[in-house]
Amino acid sequence: MKHLIQLSVNGQTHDLVVRPERTLLDVLRDDLGLTGAKRGCDLGACGACAVLLDGRPVNSCLTLAVEAGGHEIVTVEGLAAAGELHPVQEAFVEHGAVQCGFCTPGMVLVTKALLDERPEAADAEILEALSGNICRCTGYVKILDAVRTAARRIQETSPCPTTRS
Amino acid sequence: MQTRELHYHAPETLEEAVGLLGRYGAGAAPLAGGTDLVPALKHGVLRARHLVSLGRIPGFREISMTPSGGLAIGAFATLHAVADSPLVRSTCPALAEAAAQAGSPLLRNRGTLGGNLCLDTRCWYYNQTEAWRAARPLCQKAGGEQCYVNQKQNRCVALFSADTPAVLVAVGASVALAGPGGERTLPVEALYSGDGLAPLAKNPAEIATLVTVPSWPGRRGAAYLKWSARESIDFPILGAAAAVTTDPGGRLDRVRVALTGVDTSPVRLPKFEAALTGRAAPREDDSELARAAAGEIGTLFLSEAVPHKRRLAGFLAVQAVARAAAAAGRLP
């Protein structure tokens, strides 16, 4: 039986009719055309499908769409504001942290979620936060450099600068 | 990976959820975080067609201290909430560490403590796609006749693979269940049947609601050590939890050890525990003790090539006790 759900994605509300077995990943990509989230392993082991659910990173491949109603969803498409890249996106581009790009939306969203909560996050926390996102191309070095740069910039432009731990 | 047609129910009360699970019996499954259920669905091994979502039920997510100084953790609390909780980190840090090592940060944002407690047993031959499993007749756990790992006895030996239950068994925690017959509380250890096919010794319509960690008097410490292929994402190849109390001289008073990843349920080592009681805390590298612990583990049925698993388990058990004892020296 299909269910009527209301999904709030990147600030926009969508009324959708979905079968219960469809995942949030399916619906984002196929119904809403938001193909930033990728189907990597489809089992929650790679993080390429990561989206933010109420600000927290989750595997959209393991979230049934019918469970996602009533939550705020942010995908990578929702980061750039008025044509300007989010600081995390900018840092990724500058550092060459994007090769094939398949892991990138997930990496960027997890980074954004981390720095929203802990802009002062140091290496140990960064590594831990990204430990559910796998990259085949970069060897992670440039990704981590990008995250550090983004953290620094976010702190520098923050109205309430915090001490970096 | 195609999934079959499902029916989805979103009850708003616990009673409603229990009623639905009771009504549909083996055809229903409770859906909490979904991080184990959805993969099972995608693999075509979930036989339930009625999903009973617990997500709309308010409550059961709080973490608080009990009057006696123990911990009360709602079963619907995410593993992230448990790992991050200042209360859990100060009262039972080993539990926070176990929760923090389960899965990945993304999985922990959805997976719940109750779900981790009720995590299905796993096996190389079972947790595979339908296409993979089609190469041979269905294994027992998938509904067939054959166990491909324990071919001699032909008995399912799918492995217990969750992290937090090892600590919860070691600290003597209990779990409250709500079911058609009402509510009951049992030791976490008693939740497990030892049957690889149906690892939970509860009515399928019973839902875990609360986990209670008792307060341990005096100088107490616990530790959890996880051995896995990678430091994140992976299930434990082995997990060893220990909870101890020590006397003022540092001698071990009470010792409880629980292993995950070695059998169809969490495993205690009573002889090893008895051998340690009354003596000084062991060194982490005590190979004689490690051998004793390893020897107490029953037959290992390995679906994956980890030939050193028994030896490793012995060392992890000793390390867990050593670290628990060290922690006992530090807690106020």
Tab-separated table of C-alpha atoms in Angstrom:
chain	number	residue	atom	x	y	z
A	1	MET	CA	0.000	0.000	0.000
A	2	LYS	CA	1.331	3.448	-0.861
A	3	HIS	CA	1.671	6.193	1.676
A	4	LEU	CA	1.313	9.932	1.345
A	5	ILE	CA	4.317	11.592	2.897
A	6	GLN	CA	5.514	15.127	3.212
A	7	LEU	CA	9.243	15.565	2.896
A	8	SER	CA	11.028	18.754	3.734
A	9	VAL	CA	14.181	18.841	1.627
A	10	ASN	CA	16.515	21.825	1.523
A	11	GLY	CA	13.801	24.030	2.915
A	12	GLN	CA	11.162	22.974	0.377
A	13	THR	CA	8.185	20.783	1.164
A	14	HIS	CA	7.254	17.966	-1.180
A	15	ASP	CA	4.082	15.873	-1.104
A	16	LEU	CA	4.842	12.410	-2.370
A	17	VAL	CA	3.102	9.075	-2.659
A	18	VAL	CA	5.551	6.277	-1.942
A	19	ARG	CA	5.603	2.548	-1.409
A	20	PRO	CA	6.975	1.642	2.032
A	21	GLU	CA	9.958	-0.294	0.690
A	22	ARG	CA	11.376	2.753	-1.081
A	23	THR	CA	14.303	4.375	0.643
A	24	LEU	CA	14.945	8.067	1.085
A	25	LEU	CA	17.822	7.634	-1.369
A	26	ASP	CA	15.420	6.251	-4.000
A	27	VAL	CA	12.990	9.108	-3.510
A	28	LEU	CA	15.595	11.881	-3.466
A	29	ARG	CA	17.222	10.650	-6.646
A	30	ASP	CA	14.303	9.298	-8.657
A	31	ASP	CA	11.340	11.383	-7.520
A	32	LEU	CA	12.974	14.689	-6.671
A	33	GLY	CA	15.855	14.610	-9.142
A	34	LEU	CA	18.362	15.314	-6.381
A	35	THR	CA	21.139	13.061	-7.534
A	36	GLY	CA	23.812	14.416	-5.222
A	37	ALA	CA	23.302	11.519	-2.820
A	38	LYS	CA	24.828	8.445	-4.441
A	39	ARG	CA	24.023	4.753	-4.326
A	40	GLY	CA	27.406	3.284	-3.374
A	41	CYS	CA	27.092	0.080	-1.385
A	42	ASP	CA	23.363	0.456	-0.706
A	43	LEU	CA	23.935	-1.096	2.717
A	44	GLY	CA	25.169	1.710	4.935
A	45	ALA	CA	28.843	0.842	4.717
A	46	CYS	CA	30.219	3.575	2.443
A	47	GLY	CA	28.479	6.853	3.244
A	48	ALA	CA	28.067	7.957	-0.381
A	49	CYS	CA	24.334	8.243	0.266
A	50	ALA	CA	24.746	10.492	3.293
A	51	VAL	CA	22.209	13.258	3.810
A	52	LEU	CA	21.442	15.318	6.888
A	53	LEU	CA	18.315	14.420	8.823
A	54	ASP	CA	17.545	17.129	11.361
A	55	GLY	CA	21.153	18.180	11.065
A	56	ARG	CA	22.597	14.716	11.655
A	57	PRO	CA	24.261	12.617	8.941
A	58	VAL	CA	22.428	9.405	8.102
A	59	ASN	CA	22.643	6.774	5.387
A	60	SER	CA	19.705	7.606	3.131
A	61	CYS	CA	19.957	4.115	1.620
A	62	LEU	CA	18.878	2.689	4.953
A	63	THR	CA	16.198	5.246	5.745
A	64	LEU	CA	12.798	4.303	4.431
A	65	ALA	CA	11.131	7.306	2.800
A	66	VAL	CA	8.008	6.744	4.887
A	67	GLU	CA	10.135	7.260	7.985
A	68	ALA	CA	11.569	10.560	6.756
A	69	GLY	CA	8.376	12.571	6.848
A	70	GLY	CA	8.341	15.265	9.516
A	71	HIS	CA	12.125	15.684	9.487
A	72	GLU	CA	14.316	18.338	7.911
A	73	ILE	CA	16.450	16.852	5.172
A	74	VAL	CA	19.465	18.590	3.722
A	75	THR	CA	21.237	17.275	0.640
A	76	VAL	CA	24.402	18.622	-0.972
A	77	GLU	CA	22.215	20.567	-3.398
A	78	GLY	CA	20.989	22.597	-0.452
A	79	LEU	CA	24.361	23.933	0.643
A	80	ALA	CA	25.226	26.656	-1.811
A	81	ALA	CA	23.275	29.795	-1.016
A	82	ALA	CA	22.491	32.357	-3.726
A	83	GLY	CA	25.079	30.930	-6.052
A	84	GLU	CA	27.854	30.987	-3.475
A	85	LEU	CA	29.480	27.771	-2.444
A	86	HIS	CA	29.369	26.741	1.187
A	87	PRO	CA	32.793	27.139	2.841
A	88	VAL	CA	33.127	23.368	2.991
A	89	GLN	CA	32.454	23.047	-0.730
A	90	GLU	CA	34.921	25.831	-1.499
A	91	ALA	CA	37.624	24.218	0.587
A	92	PHE	CA	37.078	20.853	-1.133
A	93	VAL	CA	37.470	22.452	-4.537
A	94	GLU	CA	40.548	24.459	-3.558
A	95	HIS	CA	42.331	21.494	-2.058
A	96	GLY	CA	41.633	19.126	-4.940
A	97	ALA	CA	39.674	16.942	-2.559
A	98	VAL	CA	37.303	15.938	-5.360
A	99	GLN	CA	38.535	13.344	-7.841
A	100	CYS	CA	35.764	11.172	-9.207
A	101	GLY	CA	33.384	13.015	-6.922
A	102	PHE	CA	31.301	10.029	-5.928
A	103	CYS	CA	32.063	10.233	-2.202
A	104	THR	CA	32.089	14.018	-2.212
A	105	PRO	CA	28.478	14.917	-1.424
A	106	GLY	CA	28.577	12.583	1.563
A	107	MET	CA	31.949	13.881	2.722
A	108	VAL	CA	30.816	17.486	2.367
A	109	LEU	CA	27.569	16.969	4.261
A	110	VAL	CA	29.210	15.077	7.117
A	111	THR	CA	31.833	17.825	7.313
A	112	LYS	CA	29.185	20.518	7.379
A	113	ALA	CA	27.309	18.708	10.152
A	114	LEU	CA	30.508	18.334	12.161
A	115	LEU	CA	31.570	21.951	11.795
A	116	ASP	CA	28.074	23.243	12.513
A	117	GLU	CA	28.288	21.548	15.885
A	118	ARG	CA	32.021	21.646	16.551
A	119	PRO	CA	33.769	24.263	14.424
A	120	GLU	CA	36.802	23.812	16.654
A	121	ALA	CA	37.027	20.085	15.870
A	122	ALA	CA	40.627	18.901	15.707
A	123	ASP	CA	42.013	15.967	13.748
A	124	ALA	CA	40.869	13.135	16.018
A	125	GLU	CA	37.270	14.340	15.909
A	126	ILE	CA	37.394	15.002	12.178
A	127	LEU	CA	38.682	11.512	11.450
A	128	GLU	CA	36.026	9.998	13.663
A	129	ALA	CA	33.240	12.030	12.103
A	130	LEU	CA	34.268	11.006	8.585
A	131	SER	CA	34.916	7.372	9.483
A	132	GLY	CA	31.647	6.300	7.897
A	133	ASN	CA	32.537	7.792	4.516
A	134	ILE	CA	34.810	5.896	2.172
A	135	CYS	CA	36.823	7.362	-0.711
A	136	ARG	CA	38.420	5.239	-3.413
A	137	CYS	CA	40.343	7.997	-5.146
A	138	THR	CA	41.978	10.589	-2.960
A	139	GLY	CA	43.613	8.642	-0.179
A	140	TYR	CA	41.774	11.029	2.145
A	141	VAL	CA	44.710	13.431	2.601
A	142	LYS	CA	43.252	16.252	0.537
A	143	ILE	CA	39.832	15.700	2.017
A	144	LEU	CA	41.224	16.163	5.523
A	145	ASP	CA	43.160	19.240	4.420
A	146	ALA	CA	39.930	20.662	3.022
A	147	VAL	CA	38.073	19.952	6.246
A	148	ARG	CA	40.780	21.675	8.308
A	149	THR	CA	40.702	24.707	6.036
A	150	ALA	CA	36.925	24.854	6.173
A	151	ALA	CA	37.028	24.581	9.963
A	152	ARG	CA	39.508	27.406	10.193
A	153	ARG	CA	37.492	29.625	7.870
A	154	ILE	CA	34.225	28.908	9.599
A	155	GLN	CA	35.799	29.781	12.916
A	156	GLU	CA	37.339	32.953	11.529
A	157	THR	CA	34.061	34.206	10.152
A	158	SER	CA	32.010	33.049	13.109
A	159	PRO	CA	30.433	35.815	15.209
A	160	CYS	CA	31.488	33.918	18.362
A	161	PRO	CA	34.974	32.598	17.759
A	162	THR	CA	35.797	29.568	19.863
A	163	THR	CA	39.200	28.344	20.943
A	164	ARG	CA	40.473	25.550	18.734
A	165	SER	CA	41.007	22.491	20.931
B	1	MET	CA	18.772	-4.864	-4.914
B	2	GLN	CA	15.015	-5.243	-5.205
B	3	THR	CA	12.865	-5.375	-2.139
B	4	ARG	CA	9.479	-7.049	-1.969
B	5	GLU	CA	6.188	-5.364	-1.239
B	6	LEU	CA	5.760	-4.306	2.323
B	7	HIS	CA	3.078	-3.028	4.617
B	8	TYR	CA	4.058	-0.165	6.856
B	9	HIS	CA	2.416	0.676	10.146
B	10	ALA	CA	3.255	3.742	12.204
B	11	PRO	CA	1.656	3.256	15.628
B	12	GLU	CA	1.704	6.200	17.987
B	13	THR	CA	1.697	4.233	21.221
B	14	LEU	CA	3.652	1.292	22.523
B	15	GLU	CA	0.436	-0.629	23.115
B	16	GLU	CA	-0.555	-0.178	19.496
B	17	ALA	CA	2.849	-1.402	18.364
B	18	VAL	CA	2.699	-4.480	20.579
B	19	GLY	CA	-0.796	-5.162	19.298
B	20	LEU	CA	0.350	-4.998	15.687
B	21	LEU	CA	3.330	-7.249	16.301
B	22	GLY	CA	1.080	-9.725	18.092
B	23	ARG	CA	-1.498	-9.659	15.338
B	24	TYR	CA	0.909	-10.320	12.488
B	25	GLY	CA	3.225	-12.629	14.416
B	26	ALA	CA	6.114	-13.894	12.339
B	27	GLY	CA	4.879	-11.746	9.500
B	28	ALA	CA	5.789	-8.567	11.368
B	29	ALA	CA	9.020	-6.931	12.420
B	30	PRO	CA	9.611	-3.877	14.591
B	31	LEU	CA	11.422	-1.038	12.824
B	32	ALA	CA	13.594	1.194	14.968
B	33	GLY	CA	16.653	2.745	13.299
B	34	GLY	CA	16.406	0.312	10.411
B	35	THR	CA	20.158	-0.114	10.056
B	36	ASP	CA	19.860	-3.902	10.370
B	37	LEU	CA	16.316	-4.382	9.112
B	38	VAL	CA	16.693	-2.508	5.827
B	39	PRO	CA	19.808	-4.444	4.745
B	40	ALA	CA	17.988	-7.669	5.621
B	41	LEU	CA	15.088	-6.511	3.490
B	42	LYS	CA	17.393	-5.691	0.592
B	43	HIS	CA	19.095	-9.057	0.894
B	44	GLY	CA	15.765	-10.809	0.739
B	45	VAL	CA	16.236	-12.516	4.100
B	46	LEU	CA	13.682	-10.559	6.072
B	47	ARG	CA	10.590	-12.693	6.058
B	48	ALA	CA	8.297	-10.165	7.663
B	49	ARG	CA	6.057	-8.212	5.357
B	50	HIS	CA	4.572	-5.932	8.001
B	51	LEU	CA	6.900	-3.293	9.342
B	52	VAL	CA	5.837	-1.831	12.658
B	53	SER	CA	7.639	1.453	12.990
B	54	LEU	CA	8.566	2.512	16.515
B	55	GLY	CA	9.659	5.974	15.408
B	56	ARG	CA	6.394	7.777	16.079
B	57	ILE	CA	6.074	6.461	19.631
B	58	PRO	CA	7.069	9.226	22.035
B	59	GLY	CA	9.490	8.593	24.863
B	60	PHE	CA	11.777	5.643	25.603
B	61	ARG	CA	14.761	7.734	24.527
B	62	GLU	CA	15.771	9.314	27.805
B	63	ILE	CA	18.993	8.604	29.646
B	64	SER	CA	18.930	9.193	33.388
B	65	MET	CA	20.406	8.057	36.677
B	66	THR	CA	18.447	5.619	38.809
B	67	PRO	CA	17.945	6.457	42.509
B	68	SER	CA	20.653	3.956	43.433
B	69	GLY	CA	23.192	5.514	41.095
B	70	GLY	CA	22.751	3.196	38.122
B	71	LEU	CA	21.726	4.134	34.597
B	72	ALA	CA	18.334	3.978	32.957
B	73	ILE	CA	18.574	4.189	29.172
B	74	GLY	CA	15.528	4.233	26.951
B	75	ALA	CA	15.807	1.474	24.347
B	76	PHE	CA	14.852	3.871	21.561
B	77	ALA	CA	17.889	6.070	22.308
B	78	THR	CA	20.280	6.128	19.373
B	79	LEU	CA	23.735	4.650	19.749
B	80	HIS	CA	25.050	8.168	19.185
B	81	ALA	CA	23.002	9.445	22.119
B	82	VAL	CA	24.343	6.661	24.330
B	83	ALA	CA	27.937	7.208	23.204
B	84	ASP	CA	27.710	10.958	23.623
B	85	SER	CA	25.793	11.068	26.890
B	86	PRO	CA	27.760	12.722	29.708
B	87	LEU	CA	25.848	10.484	32.139
B	88	VAL	CA	26.827	7.263	30.394
B	89	ARG	CA	30.407	8.457	29.926
B	90	SER	CA	30.793	9.185	33.605
B	91	THR	CA	28.773	6.320	35.065
B	92	CYS	CA	29.597	3.485	32.673
B	93	PRO	CA	32.247	4.663	30.200
B	94	ALA	CA	32.698	1.160	28.793
B	95	LEU	CA	29.103	1.253	27.548
B	96	ALA	CA	29.698	4.628	25.907
B	97	GLU	CA	32.811	3.195	24.264
B	98	ALA	CA	30.980	0.125	22.994
B	99	ALA	CA	28.197	2.285	21.602
B	100	ALA	CA	30.764	4.633	20.054
B	101	GLN	CA	32.396	1.730	18.252
B	102	ALA	CA	29.240	0.183	16.841
B	103	GLY	CA	28.963	0.791	13.114
B	104	SER	CA	29.818	4.265	11.882
B	105	PRO	CA	28.760	7.776	12.874
B	106	LEU	CA	25.977	7.688	10.275
B	107	LEU	CA	24.744	4.311	11.455
B	108	ARG	CA	24.867	5.462	15.073
B	109	ASN	CA	22.632	8.424	14.274
B	110	ARG	CA	19.832	5.995	13.446
B	111	GLY	CA	20.624	2.687	15.129
B	112	THR	CA	19.175	2.350	18.616
B	113	LEU	CA	20.373	0.668	21.798
B	114	GLY	CA	17.339	-1.635	21.705
B	115	GLY	CA	18.112	-2.488	18.118
B	116	ASN	CA	21.709	-3.272	18.983
B	117	LEU	CA	20.513	-5.524	21.806
B	118	CYS	CA	18.185	-7.305	19.391
B	119	LEU	CA	20.660	-7.394	16.489
B	120	ASP	CA	20.218	-10.551	14.478
B	121	THR	CA	23.032	-13.098	14.389
B	122	ARG	CA	25.233	-12.956	11.310
B	123	CYS	CA	26.987	-15.327	8.981
B	124	TRP	CA	29.030	-15.093	5.833
B	125	TYR	CA	26.559	-17.384	4.072
B	126	TYR	CA	23.463	-15.544	5.248
B	127	ASN	CA	24.213	-11.820	5.055
B	128	GLN	CA	24.600	-11.776	1.292
B	129	THR	CA	22.482	-10.678	-1.630
B	130	GLU	CA	19.889	-12.963	-3.106
B	131	ALA	CA	22.058	-13.388	-6.199
B	132	TRP	CA	25.026	-14.485	-4.097
B	133	ARG	CA	22.961	-16.926	-2.080
B	134	ALA	CA	21.319	-18.336	-5.198
B	135	ALA	CA	24.568	-20.148	-5.979
B	136	ARG	CA	23.638	-22.787	-3.420
B	137	PRO	CA	20.485	-24.042	-1.692
B	138	LEU	CA	19.208	-21.746	1.051
B	139	CYS	CA	21.022	-22.013	4.341
B	140	GLN	CA	19.081	-22.853	7.488
B	141	LYS	CA	18.814	-19.283	8.671
B	142	ALA	CA	17.403	-18.247	5.313
B	143	GLY	CA	14.804	-21.016	5.519
B	144	GLY	CA	16.684	-23.943	4.013
B	145	GLU	CA	17.987	-27.219	5.376
B	146	GLN	CA	21.725	-26.756	5.377
B	147	CYS	CA	24.241	-24.991	7.568
B	148	TYR	CA	27.314	-24.387	5.437
B	149	VAL	CA	29.551	-23.570	8.384
B	150	ASN	CA	28.630	-26.315	10.834
B	151	GLN	CA	28.188	-29.076	8.307
B	152	LYS	CA	28.898	-31.897	10.743
B	153	GLN	CA	26.052	-31.144	13.163
B	154	ASN	CA	24.027	-29.188	10.618
B	155	ARG	CA	23.006	-26.703	13.305
B	156	CYS	CA	22.946	-22.954	12.597
B	157	VAL	CA	25.911	-21.218	14.173
B	158	ALA	CA	25.284	-17.670	12.989
B	159	LEU	CA	27.342	-15.401	15.210
B	160	PHE	CA	26.233	-12.922	17.799
B	161	SER	CA	27.708	-9.697	16.463
B	162	ALA	CA	26.601	-6.720	18.526
B	163	ASP	CA	28.906	-4.538	20.626
B	164	THR	CA	26.839	-3.039	23.433
B	165	PRO	CA	25.399	-6.333	24.754
B	166	ALA	CA	28.879	-7.543	25.687
B	167	VAL	CA	29.227	-4.625	28.100
B	168	LEU	CA	25.635	-4.883	29.258
B	169	VAL	CA	26.088	-8.568	30.096
B	170	ALA	CA	29.380	-7.861	31.862
B	171	VAL	CA	27.867	-5.158	34.056
B	172	GLY	CA	24.792	-7.270	34.788
B	173	ALA	CA	22.347	-4.929	33.096
B	174	SER	CA	18.678	-5.733	32.707
B	175	VAL	CA	16.179	-4.972	29.974
B	176	ALA	CA	12.478	-4.238	30.253
B	177	LEU	CA	10.203	-5.697	27.598
B	178	ALA	CA	6.640	-4.697	26.780
B	179	GLY	CA	4.553	-7.416	25.212
B	180	PRO	CA	1.076	-8.861	24.811
B	181	GLY	CA	1.303	-10.385	28.282
B	182	GLY	CA	2.365	-7.138	29.902
B	183	GLU	CA	5.756	-5.913	30.989
B	184	ARG	CA	8.660	-7.878	32.328
B	185	THR	CA	12.290	-7.266	33.153
B	186	LEU	CA	15.066	-9.749	32.677
B	187	PRO	CA	18.847	-9.764	32.774
B	188	VAL	CA	20.257	-8.859	29.359
B	189	GLU	CA	22.080	-12.192	29.466
B	190	ALA	CA	18.720	-13.975	29.557
B	191	LEU	CA	17.562	-12.218	26.395
B	192	TYR	CA	19.628	-14.584	24.266
B	193	SER	CA	18.575	-18.089	23.352
B	194	GLY	CA	21.845	-19.384	21.920
B	195	ASP	CA	19.962	-20.427	18.795
B	196	GLY	CA	21.587	-18.955	15.709
B	197	LEU	CA	18.258	-19.135	13.892
B	198	ALA	CA	16.203	-17.251	16.481
B	199	PRO	CA	18.700	-15.571	18.770
B	200	LEU	CA	16.256	-13.716	21.005
B	201	ALA	CA	14.599	-15.542	23.878
B	202	LYS	CA	11.549	-13.342	23.858
B	203	ASN	CA	8.117	-13.308	22.318
B	204	PRO	CA	8.514	-11.705	18.873
B	205	ALA	CA	5.764	-9.268	19.847
B	206	GLU	CA	7.783	-8.002	22.812
B	207	ILE	CA	9.530	-4.679	22.431
B	208	ALA	CA	12.552	-3.622	24.486
B	209	THR	CA	11.761	-0.367	26.253
B	210	LEU	CA	14.407	0.288	28.891
B	211	VAL	CA	17.910	-0.851	29.695
B	212	THR	CA	19.022	-0.516	33.301
B	213	VAL	CA	22.653	-0.660	34.340
B	214	PRO	CA	22.887	-1.381	38.073
B	215	SER	CA	25.174	0.664	40.248
B	216	TRP	CA	28.195	-1.265	41.378
B	217	PRO	CA	29.436	-0.450	44.864
B	218	GLY	CA	32.987	0.518	45.669
B	219	ARG	CA	35.925	0.614	43.309
B	220	ARG	CA	34.503	-0.539	40.024
B	221	GLY	CA	35.581	-0.373	36.433
B	222	ALA	CA	34.608	-1.809	33.101
B	223	ALA	CA	36.205	-1.971	29.698
B	224	TYR	CA	35.293	-2.987	26.168
B	225	LEU	CA	37.766	-4.022	23.505
B	226	LYS	CA	36.692	-4.514	19.923
B	227	TRP	CA	38.639	-6.349	17.264
B	228	SER	CA	37.359	-5.699	13.774
B	229	ALA	CA	38.728	-5.504	10.264
B	230	ARG	CA	38.567	-1.708	10.304
B	231	GLU	CA	38.120	0.759	13.118
B	232	SER	CA	34.756	1.860	11.827
B	233	ILE	CA	31.717	0.435	10.073
B	234	ASP	CA	32.585	-3.216	10.709
B	235	PHE	CA	30.899	-5.642	13.066
B	236	PRO	CA	33.203	-7.086	15.721
B	237	ILE	CA	35.203	-10.115	14.733
B	238	LEU	CA	35.609	-10.237	18.486
B	239	GLY	CA	34.527	-8.059	21.362
B	240	ALA	CA	35.555	-8.539	24.964
B	241	ALA	CA	33.911	-6.730	27.865
B	242	ALA	CA	34.916	-6.943	31.491
B	243	ALA	CA	33.449	-5.424	34.632
B	244	VAL	CA	35.297	-5.706	37.918
B	245	THR	CA	35.411	-4.400	41.429
B	246	THR	CA	38.672	-4.231	43.345
B	247	ASP	CA	39.465	-4.032	47.035
B	248	PRO	CA	41.568	-1.145	48.381
B	249	GLY	CA	44.669	-3.257	47.766
B	250	GLY	CA	43.795	-3.584	44.094
B	251	ARG	CA	42.857	-7.259	44.268
B	252	LEU	CA	39.964	-8.324	42.085
B	253	ASP	CA	36.783	-8.805	44.021
B	254	ARG	CA	34.076	-9.351	41.462
B	255	VAL	CA	34.864	-10.222	37.859
B	256	ARG	CA	32.471	-10.572	34.957
B	257	VAL	CA	33.628	-11.113	31.403
B	258	ALA	CA	31.479	-11.319	28.266
B	259	LEU	CA	32.565	-11.975	24.702
B	260	THR	CA	30.787	-11.177	21.472
B	261	GLY	CA	31.557	-12.670	18.089
B	262	VAL	CA	32.411	-16.171	19.287
B	263	ASP	CA	29.069	-17.910	19.520
B	264	THR	CA	25.373	-17.590	18.793
B	265	SER	CA	24.941	-15.469	21.935
B	266	PRO	CA	27.238	-13.453	24.235
B	267	VAL	CA	29.589	-15.778	26.084
B	268	ARG	CA	30.644	-15.616	29.727
B	269	LEU	CA	33.827	-17.252	30.993
B	270	PRO	CA	32.962	-18.453	34.519
B	271	LYS	CA	36.154	-20.463	35.118
B	272	PHE	CA	38.294	-17.553	33.964
B	273	GLU	CA	36.279	-15.216	36.186
B	274	ALA	CA	36.737	-17.539	39.178
B	275	ALA	CA	40.459	-17.853	38.528
B	276	LEU	CA	40.800	-14.077	38.636
B	277	THR	CA	38.720	-13.499	41.752
B	278	GLY	CA	40.862	-12.587	44.741
B	279	ARG	CA	44.062	-12.058	42.814
B	280	ALA	CA	45.848	-8.966	41.661
B	281	ALA	CA	44.792	-7.433	38.376
B	282	PRO	CA	46.453	-9.263	35.481
B	283	ARG	CA	48.961	-7.741	33.126
B	284	GLU	CA	47.508	-7.114	29.676
B	285	ASP	CA	50.008	-9.504	28.098
B	286	ASP	CA	49.609	-12.393	30.545
B	287	SER	CA	49.779	-15.247	28.054
B	288	GLU	CA	49.056	-17.991	30.592
B	289	LEU	CA	45.791	-16.339	31.569
B	290	ALA	CA	45.055	-15.663	27.914
B	291	ARG	CA	45.507	-19.348	27.166
B	292	ALA	CA	43.155	-20.228	30.030
B	293	ALA	CA	40.486	-17.850	28.774
B	294	ALA	CA	40.910	-19.086	25.215
B	295	GLY	CA	40.592	-22.685	26.349
B	296	GLU	CA	37.287	-22.006	28.037
B	297	ILE	CA	35.644	-20.868	24.821
B	298	GLY	CA	33.611	-23.633	23.234
B	299	THR	CA	33.944	-24.880	19.685
B	300	LEU	CA	34.416	-22.009	17.273
B	301	PHE	CA	32.526	-22.251	14.034
B	302	LEU	CA	34.164	-19.793	11.700
B	303	SER	CA	32.520	-18.756	8.491
B	304	GLU	CA	35.327	-16.328	7.849
B	305	ALA	CA	39.015	-17.153	7.805
B	306	VAL	CA	40.168	-15.953	11.202
B	307	PRO	CA	42.216	-18.954	12.371
B	308	HIS	CA	43.732	-17.085	15.265
B	309	LYS	CA	40.368	-16.117	16.683
B	310	ARG	CA	40.536	-18.378	19.734
B	311	ARG	CA	43.986	-17.178	20.722
B	312	LEU	CA	42.997	-13.570	20.105
B	313	ALA	CA	39.853	-13.945	22.211
B	314	GLY	CA	41.944	-15.129	25.138
B	315	PHE	CA	44.202	-12.095	24.938
B	316	LEU	CA	41.309	-9.703	24.533
B	317	ALA	CA	39.600	-11.164	27.603
B	318	VAL	CA	42.722	-10.612	29.702
B	319	GLN	CA	43.190	-7.106	28.314
B	320	ALA	CA	39.604	-6.240	29.092
B	321	VAL	CA	40.019	-7.341	32.712
B	322	ALA	CA	43.304	-5.465	33.050
B	323	ARG	CA	41.789	-2.267	31.706
B	324	ALA	CA	38.650	-2.636	33.802
B	325	ALA	CA	40.838	-3.015	36.879
B	326	ALA	CA	42.851	0.057	35.896
B	327	ALA	CA	39.597	1.979	35.511
B	328	ALA	CA	38.481	0.779	38.949
B	329	GLY	CA	41.462	2.537	40.383
B	330	ARG	CA	40.395	5.799	38.796
B	331	LEU	CA	36.671	6.130	39.445
B	332	PRO	CA	35.722	8.155	42.548
